[in-house]
Coordinates of C-alpha atoms and ligand atoms in Angstrom, one line a residue:
M1167 CA 12.3 -10.5 40.1
K1168 CA 12.9 -10.6 36.7
V1169 CA 10.9 -11.8 34.1
F1170 CA 11.3 -13.5 30.3
K1171 CA 9.9 -13.8 27.8
F1172 CA 9.6 -16.1 25.6
G1173 CA 8.1 -16.1 21.3
G1174 CA 6.9 -18.6 19.3
A1175 CA 9.3 -19.6 17.3
S1176 CA 12.0 -20.6 21.0
V1177 CA 8.9 -23.1 21.9
N1178 CA 7.6 -24.6 18.0
S1179 CA 9.3 -28.0 18.4
I1180 CA 9.7 -30.8 21.4
E1181 CA 13.8 -29.4 20.9
R1182 CA 12.6 -26.6 21.4
I1183 CA 11.1 -26.5 24.5
R1184 CA 13.9 -28.7 26.4
N1185 CA 16.4 -25.6 26.0
V1186 CA 14.1 -23.6 27.7
A1187 CA 13.6 -25.7 30.4
H1188 CA 18.0 -25.7 30.5
I1189 CA 17.9 -21.8 30.0
M1190 CA 16.2 -21.5 32.9
T1191 CA 18.3 -24.3 35.3
H1192 CA 20.7 -21.2 34.6
W1193 CA 19.0 -19.8 36.6
G1194 CA 18.2 -21.3 39.5
N1195 CA 17.0 -18.6 43.0
E1196 CA 15.5 -16.2 41.4
K1197 CA 12.3 -15.5 41.1
I1198 CA 10.9 -14.9 37.1
V1199 CA 7.9 -14.3 36.0
V1200 CA 7.8 -16.9 32.1
I1201 CA 5.9 -14.8 29.3
V1202 CA 4.8 -17.4 26.6
S1203 CA 4.1 -17.2 22.7
A1204 CA 2.2 -19.2 20.7
M1205 CA 4.2 -21.8 19.4
G1206 CA 5.4 -21.2 15.8
K1207 CA 2.9 -20.8 13.6
T1208 CA -0.4 -21.5 15.9
T1209 CA -1.2 -17.7 15.9
N1210 CA -2.1 -17.9 12.3
A1211 CA -3.8 -21.4 11.9
L1212 CA -5.8 -20.1 14.6
E1213 CA -6.8 -17.2 12.5
K1214 CA -7.9 -19.1 9.6
V1215 CA -10.0 -21.0 12.4
V1216 CA -11.2 -17.7 12.7
D1217 CA -11.7 -17.3 8.9
A1218 CA -13.4 -20.0 8.2
F1219 CA -16.1 -19.9 11.2
F1220 CA -16.8 -16.5 10.2
A1221 CA -17.8 -17.5 6.0
G1222 CA -20.2 -19.4 7.6
K1223 CA -18.4 -22.9 6.7
K1224 CA -17.9 -24.5 10.8
E1225 CA -17.4 -28.0 9.6
E1226 CA -14.1 -26.6 7.4
A1227 CA -13.4 -24.5 10.8
L1228 CA -13.7 -27.6 12.9
Q1229 CA -11.8 -29.4 10.7
L1230 CA -8.6 -27.1 11.4
F1231 CA -9.0 -26.6 14.7
E1232 CA -8.8 -30.1 14.6
Q1233 CA -5.5 -29.8 13.0
V1234 CA -4.1 -27.5 15.7
K1235 CA -5.3 -29.1 18.7
Q1236 CA -3.9 -33.0 17.6
Q1237 CA -0.2 -31.0 17.1
H1238 CA -0.1 -29.4 20.6
L1239 CA -0.9 -33.2 22.1
T1240 CA 1.0 -34.6 20.0
T1241 CA 3.8 -32.5 21.2
A1242 CA 2.1 -32.4 23.7
K1243 CA 2.6 -36.4 24.4
Y1244 CA 6.3 -36.6 22.5
T1245 CA 7.4 -33.8 25.0
L1246 CA 5.4 -35.1 28.2
V1247 CA 6.2 -38.0 30.5
T1248 CA 4.4 -37.6 34.3
H1249 CA 3.1 -35.3 34.4
Y1250 CA 1.1 -35.8 30.3
L1251 CA -2.2 -36.2 31.8
E1252 CA -3.2 -33.0 33.7
C1253 CA -1.8 -31.5 31.0
E1254 CA -3.6 -33.4 28.5
N1255 CA -6.0 -32.7 30.4
Q1256 CA -5.7 -29.3 30.7
L1257 CA -5.9 -28.7 26.8
K1258 CA -8.4 -30.4 26.7
D1259 CA -10.9 -28.0 28.5
F1260 CA -9.0 -25.7 26.6
F1261 CA -10.2 -27.5 23.3
T1262 CA -13.9 -27.2 24.5
E1263 CA -13.4 -23.2 25.2
V1264 CA -13.3 -23.6 20.9
E1265 CA -15.3 -26.5 20.1
W1266 CA -18.2 -24.6 22.1
L1267 CA -18.2 -22.1 19.9
L1268 CA -17.5 -23.2 16.8
H1269 CA -20.5 -25.1 17.4
D1270 CA -22.1 -22.1 17.6
K1271 CA -23.6 -19.9 14.2
P1272 CA -21.6 -16.2 14.3
V1273 CA -24.4 -13.2 15.1
R1274 CA -21.4 -10.6 17.1
D1275 CA -18.3 -9.4 14.4
Y1276 CA -15.4 -11.2 13.7
D1277 CA -12.7 -9.6 15.8
Y1278 CA -15.1 -10.9 19.5
Y1279 CA -14.5 -14.3 17.9
Y1280 CA -11.5 -13.3 16.4
D1281 CA -9.8 -13.4 20.2
Q1282 CA -12.7 -15.7 21.7
V1283 CA -9.9 -18.6 18.9
V1284 CA -7.3 -16.5 19.1
C1285 CA -6.9 -16.7 22.3
A1286 CA -6.3 -20.5 22.9
G1287 CA -3.3 -20.3 21.3
E1288 CA -1.0 -19.2 24.2
L1289 CA -4.0 -21.4 26.8
F1290 CA -1.9 -24.1 25.2
S1291 CA 1.7 -23.6 24.9
T1292 CA 2.1 -22.8 28.1
A1293 CA -0.2 -25.4 29.1
I1294 CA 2.4 -27.9 27.4
V1295 CA 5.9 -26.1 28.7
S1296 CA 4.5 -25.3 31.7
A1297 CA 3.8 -29.2 32.3
Y1298 CA 7.5 -29.3 30.8
L1299 CA 9.6 -27.2 33.4
N1300 CA 8.0 -28.7 36.9
E1301 CA 9.0 -32.3 36.0
T1302 CA 11.7 -31.0 34.5
G1303 CA 12.7 -29.8 38.5
V1304 CA 11.5 -26.1 37.4
S1305 CA 9.0 -26.3 39.9
N1306 CA 6.9 -23.0 38.5
K1307 CA 3.1 -22.2 38.2
W1308 CA 1.4 -22.0 36.0
L1309 CA -1.7 -18.5 35.4
D1310 CA -4.8 -17.7 33.4
V1311 CA -3.2 -14.4 32.6
R1312 CA -6.5 -13.6 32.1
D1313 CA -7.7 -13.6 35.4
I1314 CA -4.7 -10.7 35.8
I1315 CA -4.3 -8.8 32.6
R1316 CA -8.5 -6.4 32.0
T1317 CA -8.5 -5.4 29.1
D1318 CA -11.6 -3.3 27.2
N1319 CA -13.3 -4.6 24.9
D1320 CA -11.7 -3.3 22.0
F1321 CA -11.1 -6.6 19.6
R1322 CA -8.2 -7.8 18.4
D1323 CA -6.6 -4.4 19.8
A1324 CA -7.3 -4.3 23.4
T1325 CA -6.5 -1.3 25.6
I1326 CA -5.1 -2.4 29.0
D1327 CA -5.8 -1.4 32.9
W1328 CA -3.6 -0.9 35.3
E1329 CA -5.3 -0.4 38.1
F1330 CA -6.9 -3.3 38.3
T1331 CA -4.1 -4.8 36.8
R1332 CA -2.3 -4.2 39.4
Q1333 CA -3.9 -5.0 42.3
K1334 CA -4.7 -8.8 40.1
T1335 CA -0.9 -9.0 39.4
N1336 CA -0.1 -8.1 43.1
E1337 CA -2.8 -10.7 44.6
L1338 CA -2.9 -13.5 42.1
V1339 CA 1.3 -14.3 41.3
L1340 CA 3.4 -12.5 43.5
P1341 CA 2.4 -15.1 46.1
Q1342 CA 3.4 -17.2 44.0
F1343 CA 6.8 -16.8 44.5
N1344 CA 6.2 -18.2 48.3
H1345 CA 5.7 -21.5 46.5
C1346 CA 8.0 -21.3 43.8
N1347 CA 10.1 -19.6 42.1
V1348 CA 9.1 -19.4 38.6
V1349 CA 5.4 -18.3 37.4
L1350 CA 4.5 -19.7 34.0
T1351 CA 1.4 -17.3 32.2
Q1352 CA 0.7 -16.1 28.0
G1353 CA 1.8 -12.9 26.2
F1354 CA -0.8 -11.3 24.4
I1355 CA -4.0 -12.2 25.6
G1356 CA -6.8 -10.5 28.4
A1357 CA -10.0 -10.4 29.3
T1358 CA -13.3 -7.6 29.9
D1359 CA -15.0 -6.8 32.9
E1360 CA -17.4 -10.2 31.4
N1361 CA -14.3 -12.5 31.2
E1362 CA -14.8 -11.9 27.5
S1363 CA -11.0 -13.3 26.4
T1364 CA -9.3 -9.8 24.1
T1365 CA -6.0 -10.1 21.7
L1366 CA -3.5 -7.4 22.5
G1367 CA -2.1 -6.1 18.5
R1368 CA 0.3 -9.1 16.4
E1369 CA 2.8 -10.3 18.6
G1370 CA 1.8 -7.9 21.6
S1371 CA 3.3 -11.2 23.9
D1372 CA 6.1 -8.8 24.4
Y1373 CA 3.6 -6.0 25.3
T1374 CA 2.2 -8.9 28.3
A1375 CA 6.3 -8.9 29.2
A1376 CA 6.6 -5.2 29.8
V1377 CA 3.6 -4.7 31.1
F1378 CA 5.1 -7.5 34.6
A1379 CA 8.0 -5.5 34.3
N1380 CA 6.5 -2.5 35.0
M1381 CA 3.6 -4.4 37.6
L1382 CA 6.2 -6.1 39.4
D1383 CA 9.5 -4.1 39.9
A1384 CA 11.5 -6.1 38.0
K1385 CA 15.5 -6.1 38.0
S1386 CA 15.3 -6.3 34.7
L1387 CA 13.0 -7.9 31.0
S1388 CA 14.3 -10.4 28.6
I1389 CA 13.5 -11.6 25.4
W1390 CA 14.2 -14.9 23.7
K1391 CA 14.5 -14.8 20.4
D1392 CA 15.7 -17.3 17.9
V1393 CA 18.6 -13.7 16.3
E1394 CA 22.1 -12.9 18.1
S1395 CA 20.5 -9.8 18.9
V1396 CA 18.7 -7.1 17.5
M1397 CA 20.3 -6.1 15.0
N1398 CA 21.4 -3.0 12.3
A1399 CA 18.9 -4.5 9.2
D1400 CA 16.7 -7.8 9.0
P1401 CA 19.9 -10.5 8.2
K1402 CA 17.5 -11.5 5.7
Q1403 CA 18.3 -9.0 3.5
F1404 CA 20.6 -6.9 4.4
P1405 CA 22.5 -10.1 4.8
D1406 CA 25.3 -7.5 5.6
A1407 CA 24.1 -6.6 8.1
V1408 CA 25.9 -6.4 11.7
P1409 CA 24.7 -7.1 15.2
I1410 CA 24.0 -3.6 17.4
P1411 CA 25.3 -5.0 21.6
E1412 CA 23.5 -1.4 23.2
L1413 CA 20.5 1.0 22.9
N1414 CA 18.9 3.0 24.4
Y1415 CA 14.6 3.0 24.8
N1416 CA 14.5 6.3 22.1
E1417 CA 16.6 4.4 19.8
V1418 CA 13.9 1.6 19.7
I1419 CA 10.4 3.3 19.6
E1420 CA 12.2 5.3 16.5
M1421 CA 13.3 2.3 15.1
A1422 CA 10.0 -0.3 15.9
Y1423 CA 7.9 3.6 14.6
Y1424 CA 10.0 3.0 10.9
G1425 CA 9.3 -0.8 10.9
A1426 CA 11.7 -2.1 12.2
Q1427 CA 10.1 -5.8 13.4
V1428 CA 12.8 -6.0 16.8
I1429 CA 10.6 -5.4 19.2
H1430 CA 6.3 -4.5 19.4
P1431 CA 6.7 -1.3 19.3
K1432 CA 4.1 -1.0 22.7
T1433 CA 6.8 -2.5 24.6
I1434 CA 9.2 0.1 25.0
K1435 CA 7.6 2.4 27.2
P1436 CA 6.3 0.4 30.3
L1437 CA 10.2 -0.5 30.2
Q1438 CA 11.0 3.5 29.9
N1439 CA 8.8 4.6 33.2
K1440 CA 10.3 2.4 35.3
A1441 CA 14.0 1.9 34.0
I1442 CA 14.5 -1.4 33.6
P1443 CA 16.6 -2.5 31.3
L1444 CA 15.7 -5.2 28.4
Y1445 CA 18.0 -7.8 26.8
V1446 CA 17.0 -9.2 23.7
K1447 CA 18.9 -12.7 24.0
C1448 CA 20.2 -15.6 21.8
F1449 CA 17.2 -18.9 22.7
L1450 CA 20.5 -21.1 20.4
D1451 CA 22.8 -20.1 22.0
P1452 CA 22.7 -17.9 26.1
S1453 CA 26.1 -17.4 26.4
L1454 CA 26.0 -15.3 23.4
P1455 CA 25.9 -10.4 24.9
G1456 CA 22.7 -10.8 22.8
T1457 CA 22.0 -6.4 23.1
V1458 CA 20.9 -4.5 26.3
I1459 CA 18.1 -1.7 26.1
H1460 CA 18.1 0.7 29.1
N1461 CA 18.5 4.7 29.5
K1462 CA 21.9 6.0 28.8
P1463 CA 23.0 7.6 25.8
V1464 CA 24.0 5.4 23.5
H1465 CA 27.1 6.6 20.5
H1466 CA 28.5 5.4 17.8
L1467 CA 25.8 3.6 16.1
P1468 CA 25.8 2.2 12.8
P1469 CA 24.0 2.9 10.3
I1470 CA 20.0 1.6 11.1
I1471 CA 18.2 0.0 7.7
V1472 CA 14.4 -0.7 7.4
L1473 CA 13.0 -1.9 4.7
K1474 CA 9.0 -1.7 4.2
E1475 CA 7.7 -3.7 1.2
K1476 CA 3.9 -3.5 -0.3
Q1477 CA 3.3 0.1 0.6
V1478 CA 1.1 2.0 -1.6
M1479 CA 1.3 6.0 -2.4
L1480 CA -2.0 7.9 -1.9
E1481 CA -2.2 10.7 -4.3
M1482 CA -4.6 12.6 -3.6
S1483 CA -5.0 16.0 -5.4
S1484 CA -7.4 19.6 -5.2
R1485 CA -9.1 19.3 -8.4
D1486 CA -10.3 23.2 -9.0
F1487 CA -6.3 24.1 -7.8
S1488 CA -7.5 25.7 -4.3
F1489 CA -4.8 24.6 -1.7
V1490 CA -4.8 21.4 -0.1
G1491 CA -4.6 22.5 3.8
E1492 CA -6.1 21.9 7.5
H1493 CA -10.0 21.6 6.2
H1494 CA -8.4 18.5 4.0
V1495 CA -5.8 17.4 5.7
G1496 CA -7.9 17.4 9.2
H1497 CA -10.6 14.9 6.9
L1498 CA -7.9 12.9 6.3
Y1499 CA -6.4 11.8 9.7
N1500 CA -9.6 11.4 10.6
L1501 CA -10.6 9.6 7.9
F1502 CA -7.1 7.4 9.3
E1503 CA -8.2 7.0 12.8
K1504 CA -11.5 6.3 11.7
L1505 CA -10.0 3.8 9.6
N1506 CA -7.4 2.4 11.8
I1507 CA -4.8 3.8 9.9
K1508 CA -1.5 5.0 10.6
P1509 CA 0.2 6.6 7.2
N1510 CA 3.7 5.7 7.2
L1511 CA 4.5 8.4 5.6
T1512 CA 3.0 11.8 5.1
Q1513 CA 4.0 15.0 2.7
N1514 CA 1.6 18.1 2.2
G1515 CA 1.8 20.4 -0.6
A1516 CA 0.5 23.2 -2.8
I1517 CA -3.3 21.7 -4.0
S1518 CA -1.7 17.9 -2.8
F1519 CA -1.6 15.9 -0.2
V1520 CA 0.9 12.1 -0.4
C1521 CA 0.1 9.1 1.6
V1522 CA 2.3 5.9 2.4
L1523 CA 0.3 2.6 4.0
D1524 CA 0.9 -0.6 4.3
D1525 CA -0.4 -2.5 2.0
R1526 CA -4.5 -4.3 3.6
T1527 CA -6.4 -3.4 0.2
E1528 CA -10.0 -2.9 1.4
K1529 CA -8.2 -0.4 4.2
V1530 CA -6.4 1.1 0.8
E1531 CA -9.9 0.5 -1.0
K1532 CA -12.4 2.2 1.7
L1533 CA -9.6 5.3 2.1
A1534 CA -9.8 5.6 -1.7
S1535 CA -13.0 6.0 -1.9
A1536 CA -14.1 8.3 1.1
A1537 CA -11.5 10.4 0.3
A1538 CA -12.5 10.6 -3.7
D1539 CA -15.2 12.4 -2.0
F1540 CA -13.4 15.7 -1.6
L1541 CA -10.1 15.4 -3.5
D1542 CA -8.5 13.4 -7.0
V1543 CA -7.1 10.1 -5.5
Q1544 CA -4.8 7.9 -7.0
V1545 CA -2.6 5.5 -6.6
V1546 CA 0.6 3.5 -7.3
K1547 CA 1.1 -0.5 -5.9
E1548 CA 4.3 -2.0 -4.7
L1549 CA 6.0 0.6 -3.6
S1550 CA 9.4 -0.1 -0.9
L1551 CA 9.7 2.3 2.2
L1552 CA 13.6 2.2 3.1
T1553 CA 14.5 4.3 6.0
V1554 CA 17.2 4.7 7.1
R1555 CA 18.7 5.7 10.5
H1556 CA 22.2 7.8 11.7
Y1557 CA 22.8 7.7 7.0
T1558 CA 25.8 7.7 5.8
K1559 CA 26.7 8.8 2.0
E1560 CA 27.6 6.0 1.4
I1561 CA 25.3 4.0 2.7
F1562 CA 22.9 6.8 0.8
E1563 CA 24.1 5.6 -2.3
K1564 CA 25.0 1.6 -2.4
L1565 CA 21.0 1.3 -1.6
T1566 CA 19.5 3.1 -3.6
E1567 CA 21.6 2.4 -6.5
S1568 CA 19.9 1.5 -10.3
R1569 CA 16.3 2.3 -8.2
T1570 CA 13.5 5.3 -8.6
I1571 CA 13.2 7.0 -5.9
L1572 CA 9.5 8.5 -5.6
L1573 CA 9.7 10.4 -2.4
R1574 CA 12.1 11.8 0.1
Q1575 CA 11.9 12.1 3.5
Q1576 CA 15.1 14.1 4.9
T1577 CA 16.5 14.9 8.8
T1578 CA 19.7 15.0 10.1
E1579 CA 19.4 11.8 11.4
T1580 CA 16.5 10.0 9.9
I1581 CA 16.0 9.0 5.6
Q1582 CA 12.5 8.7 3.5
L1583 CA 12.6 7.3 0.5
L1584 CA 9.6 5.8 -1.3
L1585 CA 10.7 2.8 -4.5
H1586 CA 9.4 1.7 -6.8
Ligands
LIG3095 N1 0.8 -15.3 18.8 C1 1.1 -13.7 19.1 C2 1.1 -13.8 18.3 O1 1.1 -14.5 16.8 C3 1.7 -13.0 20.1 C4 2.9 -13.4 19.5 O2 3.8 -13.7 19.1 O3 3.8 -12.0 20.7 O4 1.3 -12.4 16.8
MG3096 MG1 5.8 -14.6 17.5

């Protein structure tokens, strides 16, 4: 058995949905669980619906939702013939689920509503893709993953109940393979024991795919993307980026930790735990080798570069020249936990503590004001954080040419620079 994951970009147009069918046809008799994300920018569009609803702008929310509906109906209309009506009925049930909620007034917290609305994107896309595959002869069973993936009620960042989910996977997924070779379901979403929808964090479909790979002891997981393979840097930022044919789990976890947007950071653990190889493949040209990520040692990696923009530095120092020690730092880490902040870099000095964060203004302000109760706080914005793994002197010089380095942290393998 294999697991495939198709991301939002791979299903964001009629041609691309056809392309998914084309790829699937290639795998003939293999048993495959297919995980699909919401189409294109649907998740962002649904976030706007939630924002309007939560701000009490019901009409605006309904109108924004109407646009999302129409986009999906149009896509269904242009992709499907014999399966159109069936798909339309399924879509309409999902539309009603959301609209019913949008007609109410918000009485619970934002994150709850976020998950109830945003989860619809994956339901819509999978309904269409599944219908299209069935219509073109890739016989498959569509499942609502909310019947399988059970989570806690930490909305927007839900944690999976592995025991329950494993049991449901055995009960609901495996028997389908007696009737067809493909089971198709949603990434990113789950449900609580009270049947409330939850999400696993943005870009979480990779993680869902890895969870299924683990639970099904899959031979491999393939993530189909619009890039030729994992690259050593983001080609949009660094045009000379080169493909990396082979990586190991460790390297990828490090890359994701430093902010490389390759694969969702939570994806690796479920695969590593069962030594399941991960293939990153190009859906635009499946004949390209892509990247394999596995347990084996990999030598001679190129420098791996991660550039994070929109960084903010908080410089915190004691007011009375006392040491900033475990007492203060412990207190700061409690604040990080409370505000759900993950610093990208920290540095402790005698009478100061520096941390670098993504500039999510509201959180940064909360942190700065809480820290100001016991330390002097200075905030510097508009910074970039550059991380280079397997750095060389040449690459270091090239990347820092004519830039001011505010802070530098270095191990034998990794260098991090905070730049103006
Ligand atoms: N559709 C979700 C998102 O855009 C999940 C995913 O694509 O993995 O974040
Ligand atoms: Mg996506």
